[in-house]
Tab-separated table of C-alpha atoms in Angstrom:
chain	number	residue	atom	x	y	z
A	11	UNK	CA	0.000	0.000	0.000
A	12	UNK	CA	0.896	3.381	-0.894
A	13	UNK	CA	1.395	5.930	2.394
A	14	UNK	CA	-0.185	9.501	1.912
A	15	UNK	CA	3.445	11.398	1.487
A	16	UNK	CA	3.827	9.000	-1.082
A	17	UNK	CA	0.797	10.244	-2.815
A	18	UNK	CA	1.491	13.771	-2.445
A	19	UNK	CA	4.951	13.408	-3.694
A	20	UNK	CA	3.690	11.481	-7.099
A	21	UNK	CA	0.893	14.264	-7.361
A	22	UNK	CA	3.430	17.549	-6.985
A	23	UNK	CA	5.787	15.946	-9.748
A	24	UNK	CA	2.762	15.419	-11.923
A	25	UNK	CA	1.732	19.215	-11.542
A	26	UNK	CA	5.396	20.559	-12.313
A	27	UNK	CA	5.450	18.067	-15.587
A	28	UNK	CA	1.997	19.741	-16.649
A	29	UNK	CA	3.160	23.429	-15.545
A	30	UNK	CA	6.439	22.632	-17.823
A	31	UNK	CA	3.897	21.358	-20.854
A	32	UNK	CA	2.349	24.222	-20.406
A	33	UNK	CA	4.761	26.643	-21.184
A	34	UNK	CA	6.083	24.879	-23.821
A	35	UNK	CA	2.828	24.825	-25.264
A	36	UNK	CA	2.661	28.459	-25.480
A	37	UNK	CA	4.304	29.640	-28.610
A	38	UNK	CA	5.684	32.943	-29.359
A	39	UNK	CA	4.126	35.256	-31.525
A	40	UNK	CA	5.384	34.870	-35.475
A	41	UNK	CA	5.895	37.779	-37.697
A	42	UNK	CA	5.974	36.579	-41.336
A	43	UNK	CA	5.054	37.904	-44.652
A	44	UNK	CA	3.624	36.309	-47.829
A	45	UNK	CA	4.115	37.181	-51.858
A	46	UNK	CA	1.265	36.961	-54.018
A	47	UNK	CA	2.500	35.624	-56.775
A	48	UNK	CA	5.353	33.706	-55.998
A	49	UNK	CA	7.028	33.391	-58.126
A	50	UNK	CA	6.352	36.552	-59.987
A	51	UNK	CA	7.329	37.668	-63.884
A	52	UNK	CA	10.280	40.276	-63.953
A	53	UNK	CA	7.898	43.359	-65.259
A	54	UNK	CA	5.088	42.246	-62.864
A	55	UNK	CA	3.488	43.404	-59.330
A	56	UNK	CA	4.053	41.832	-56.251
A	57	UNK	CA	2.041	41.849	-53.337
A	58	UNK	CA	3.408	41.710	-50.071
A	59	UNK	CA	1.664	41.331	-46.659
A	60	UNK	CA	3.451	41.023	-43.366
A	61	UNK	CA	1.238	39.499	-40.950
A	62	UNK	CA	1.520	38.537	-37.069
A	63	UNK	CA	0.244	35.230	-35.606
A	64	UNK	CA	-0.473	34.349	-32.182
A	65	UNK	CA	0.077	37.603	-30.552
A	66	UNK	CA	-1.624	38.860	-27.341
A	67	UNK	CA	-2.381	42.998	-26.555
A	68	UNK	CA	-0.481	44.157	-29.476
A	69	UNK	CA	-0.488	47.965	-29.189
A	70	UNK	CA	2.038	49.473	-31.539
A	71	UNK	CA	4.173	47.661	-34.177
A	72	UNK	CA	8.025	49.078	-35.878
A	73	UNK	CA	10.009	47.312	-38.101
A	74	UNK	CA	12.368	47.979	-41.727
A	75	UNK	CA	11.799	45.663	-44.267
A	76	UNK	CA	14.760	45.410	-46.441
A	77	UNK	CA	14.819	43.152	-50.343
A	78	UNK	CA	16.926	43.228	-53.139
A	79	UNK	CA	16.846	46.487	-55.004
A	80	UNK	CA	18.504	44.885	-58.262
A	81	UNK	CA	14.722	42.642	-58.862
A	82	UNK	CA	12.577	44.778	-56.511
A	83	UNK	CA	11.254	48.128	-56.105
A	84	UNK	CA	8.817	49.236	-53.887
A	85	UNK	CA	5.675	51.256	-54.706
A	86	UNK	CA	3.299	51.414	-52.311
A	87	UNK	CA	2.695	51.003	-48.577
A	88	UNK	CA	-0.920	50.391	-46.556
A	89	UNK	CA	-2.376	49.226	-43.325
A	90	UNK	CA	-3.849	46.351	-43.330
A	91	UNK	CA	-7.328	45.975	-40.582
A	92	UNK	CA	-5.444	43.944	-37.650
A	93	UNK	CA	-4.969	46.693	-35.400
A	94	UNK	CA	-7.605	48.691	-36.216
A	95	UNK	CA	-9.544	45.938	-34.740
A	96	UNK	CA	-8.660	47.555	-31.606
A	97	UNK	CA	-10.152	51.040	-32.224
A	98	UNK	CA	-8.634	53.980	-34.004
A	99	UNK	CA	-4.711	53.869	-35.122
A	100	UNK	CA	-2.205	55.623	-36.505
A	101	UNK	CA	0.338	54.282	-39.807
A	102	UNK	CA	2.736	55.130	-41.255
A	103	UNK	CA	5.042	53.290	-44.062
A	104	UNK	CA	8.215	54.142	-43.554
A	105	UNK	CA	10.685	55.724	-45.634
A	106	UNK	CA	11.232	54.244	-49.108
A	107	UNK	CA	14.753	54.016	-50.474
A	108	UNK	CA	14.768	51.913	-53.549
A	109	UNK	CA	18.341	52.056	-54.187
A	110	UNK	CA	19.059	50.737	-50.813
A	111	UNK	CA	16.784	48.185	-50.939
A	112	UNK	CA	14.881	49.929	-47.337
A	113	UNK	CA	11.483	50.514	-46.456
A	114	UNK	CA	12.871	51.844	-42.752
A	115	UNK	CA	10.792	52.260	-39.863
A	116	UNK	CA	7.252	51.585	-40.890
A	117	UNK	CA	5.098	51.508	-38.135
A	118	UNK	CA	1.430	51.651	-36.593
A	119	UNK	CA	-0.409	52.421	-32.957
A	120	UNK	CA	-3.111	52.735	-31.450
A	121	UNK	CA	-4.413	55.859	-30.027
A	122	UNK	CA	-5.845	56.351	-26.423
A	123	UNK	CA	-5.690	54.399	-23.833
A	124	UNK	CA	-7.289	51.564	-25.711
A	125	UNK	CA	-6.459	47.484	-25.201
A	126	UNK	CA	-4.235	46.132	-27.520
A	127	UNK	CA	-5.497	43.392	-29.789
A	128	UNK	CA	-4.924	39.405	-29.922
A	129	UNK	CA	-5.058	37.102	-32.353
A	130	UNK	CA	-3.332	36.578	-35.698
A	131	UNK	CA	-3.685	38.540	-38.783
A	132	UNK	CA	-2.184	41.211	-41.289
A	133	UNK	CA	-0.530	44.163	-40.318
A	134	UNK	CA	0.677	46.056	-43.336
A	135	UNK	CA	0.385	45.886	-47.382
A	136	UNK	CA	3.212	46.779	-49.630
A	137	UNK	CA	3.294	46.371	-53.241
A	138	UNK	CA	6.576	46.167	-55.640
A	139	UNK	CA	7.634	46.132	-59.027
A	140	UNK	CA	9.317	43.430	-60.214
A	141	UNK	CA	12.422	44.965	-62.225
A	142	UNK	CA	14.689	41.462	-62.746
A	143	UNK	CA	15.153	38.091	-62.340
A	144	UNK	CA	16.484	35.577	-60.004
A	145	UNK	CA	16.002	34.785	-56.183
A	146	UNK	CA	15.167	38.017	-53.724
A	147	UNK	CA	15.137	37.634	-50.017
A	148	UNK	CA	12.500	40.114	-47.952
A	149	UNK	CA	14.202	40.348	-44.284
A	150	UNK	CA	12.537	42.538	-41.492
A	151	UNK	CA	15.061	44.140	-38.712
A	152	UNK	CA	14.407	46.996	-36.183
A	153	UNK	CA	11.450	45.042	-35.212
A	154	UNK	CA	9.492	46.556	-31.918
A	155	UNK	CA	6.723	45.003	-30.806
A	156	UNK	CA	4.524	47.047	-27.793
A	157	UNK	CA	1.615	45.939	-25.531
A	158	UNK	CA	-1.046	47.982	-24.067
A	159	UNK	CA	0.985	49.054	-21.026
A	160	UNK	CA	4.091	50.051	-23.376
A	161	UNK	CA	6.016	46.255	-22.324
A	162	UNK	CA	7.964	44.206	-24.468
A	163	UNK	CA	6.651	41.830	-26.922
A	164	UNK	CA	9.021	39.200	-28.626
A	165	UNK	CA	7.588	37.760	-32.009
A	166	UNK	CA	9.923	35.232	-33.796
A	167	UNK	CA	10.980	36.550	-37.423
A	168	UNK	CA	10.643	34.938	-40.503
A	169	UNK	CA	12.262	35.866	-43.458
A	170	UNK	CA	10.713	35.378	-47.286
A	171	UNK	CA	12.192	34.006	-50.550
A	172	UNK	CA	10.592	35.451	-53.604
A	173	UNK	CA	11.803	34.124	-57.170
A	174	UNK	CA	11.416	36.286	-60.282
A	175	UNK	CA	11.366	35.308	-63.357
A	176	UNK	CA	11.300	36.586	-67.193
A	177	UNK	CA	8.753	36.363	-68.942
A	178	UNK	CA	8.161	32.594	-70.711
A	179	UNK	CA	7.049	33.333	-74.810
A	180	UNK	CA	3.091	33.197	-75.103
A	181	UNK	CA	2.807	28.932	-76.784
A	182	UNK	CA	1.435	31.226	-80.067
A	183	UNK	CA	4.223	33.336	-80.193
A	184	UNK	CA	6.247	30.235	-79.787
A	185	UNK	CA	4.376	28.483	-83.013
A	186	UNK	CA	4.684	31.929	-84.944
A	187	UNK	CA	8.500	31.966	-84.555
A	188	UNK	CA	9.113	28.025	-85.556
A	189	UNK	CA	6.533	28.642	-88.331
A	190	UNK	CA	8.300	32.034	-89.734
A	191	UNK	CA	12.064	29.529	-89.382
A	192	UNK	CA	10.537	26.775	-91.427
A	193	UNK	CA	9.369	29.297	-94.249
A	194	UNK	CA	12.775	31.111	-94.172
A	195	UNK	CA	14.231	27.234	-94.519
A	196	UNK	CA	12.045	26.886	-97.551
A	197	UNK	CA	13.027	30.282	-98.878
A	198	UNK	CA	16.473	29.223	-99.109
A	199	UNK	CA	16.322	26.006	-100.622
A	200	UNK	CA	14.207	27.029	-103.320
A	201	UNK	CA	17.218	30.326	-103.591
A	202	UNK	CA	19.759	27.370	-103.691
C-alpha cells in the first residue's frame, strides 16, 4: 500500500510536468510575410503582406523591411485591418529608399488608452515592381513590438524568398517563330 506522502509526492511531480507542458505549449508570436505571386514575372506586381500570428495585446508595431533592389522596387505602402480591430490607429510606411533596398521604420499604434489586440492577422500591405530576375530575399530588422501598457513583446521573425522570373514566350508566339524559321528554310532552298 501506498502511504499519503507518497501520494502527495507522485501528485506535486505530476503538476510541475503539466506546468512545464504548459509553457512549452505556449508559442511565441510569429511575424511573417507572404508574396502573391510567388514566383512573380520580372515586369510584374508583387504583393506583399506582413502578418503577425499568435500575438496577445499588441499595441504598436516598428520594423524595416529590407529586399533586393537589383529585382525589386517598392511602390506602395498600406495598413492592413489587424490593429484597427482595436479602435482607431495611426500608420505610417516608412521611408522608401529603392536604391538601398529599405522601407525603414514603418510603423502603426493605437491611439488612447485603448487594449491592444490578440489574435493573428495582417498588419501592413506593400506592393513592388518586379524589375529582374532571379532569387530576392525580404528580411525585417528593427522590429518593436509594444503591448497595451508600453512592455515588451518578442515575435519570432521569418524571413521570405521570392523568385522572379522573365517572362516565358506566349505557346502562339512560340508556333509563330518556328513557323516564320521553317518558311525562311524553304526560302532558301528554293534560292539554292
Amino acid at each position: 500500500m501506498v502511504s499519503w506522502n507518497a501520494w502527495k509526492h507522485r501528485f506535486c511531480i505530476a503538476l510541475l510536468l503539466g506546468a512545464v507542458s504548459m509553457q512549452a505549449a505556449v508559442a511565441a508570436p510569429v511575424l511573417s510575410m507572404s508574396a502573391t505571386p510567388n514566383p512573380a514575372e520580372n515586369g510584374s506586381t508583387i504583393e506583399l503582406d506582413v502578418a503577425i500570428a499568435d500575438i496577445a495585446d499588441l499595441y504598436a508595431y516598428q520594423f524595416t523591411l529590407s529586399f533586393n533592389a537589383a529585382l525589386f522596387q517598392a511602390t506602395g505602402a498600406g495598413e492592413a485591418p489587424f490593429l484597427a480591430t482595436g479602435g482607431a490607429t495611426v500608420f505610417d510606411g516608412g521611408l522608401v529608399d529603392n536604391a538601398a533596398g529599405t522601407i525603414s521604420y514603418a510603423y502603426a499604434s493605437l491611439l488612447g488608452a485603448a487594449s491592444g489586440v490578440s489574435g493573428s492577422g495582417i498588419l501592413a500591405h506593400f506592393t513592388f515592381d518586379v524589375i529582374g530576375a532571379g532569387s530576392g530575399v525580404f528580411s525585417l530588422s528593427d522590429v518593436v513590438f509594444l503591448d497595451s501598457g508600453f512592455g515588451d513583446l518578442a515575435p519570432q521573425v521569418e524571413a521570405l524568398t521570392v523568385e522572379a522570373q522573365n517572362k516565358v514566350p506566349e505557346p502562339s508566339a512560340l508556333w509563330l517563330a518556328c513557323i516564320g524559321l521553317a518558311g525562311l528554310g524553304l526560302l532558301r532552298r528554293r534560292q539554292a
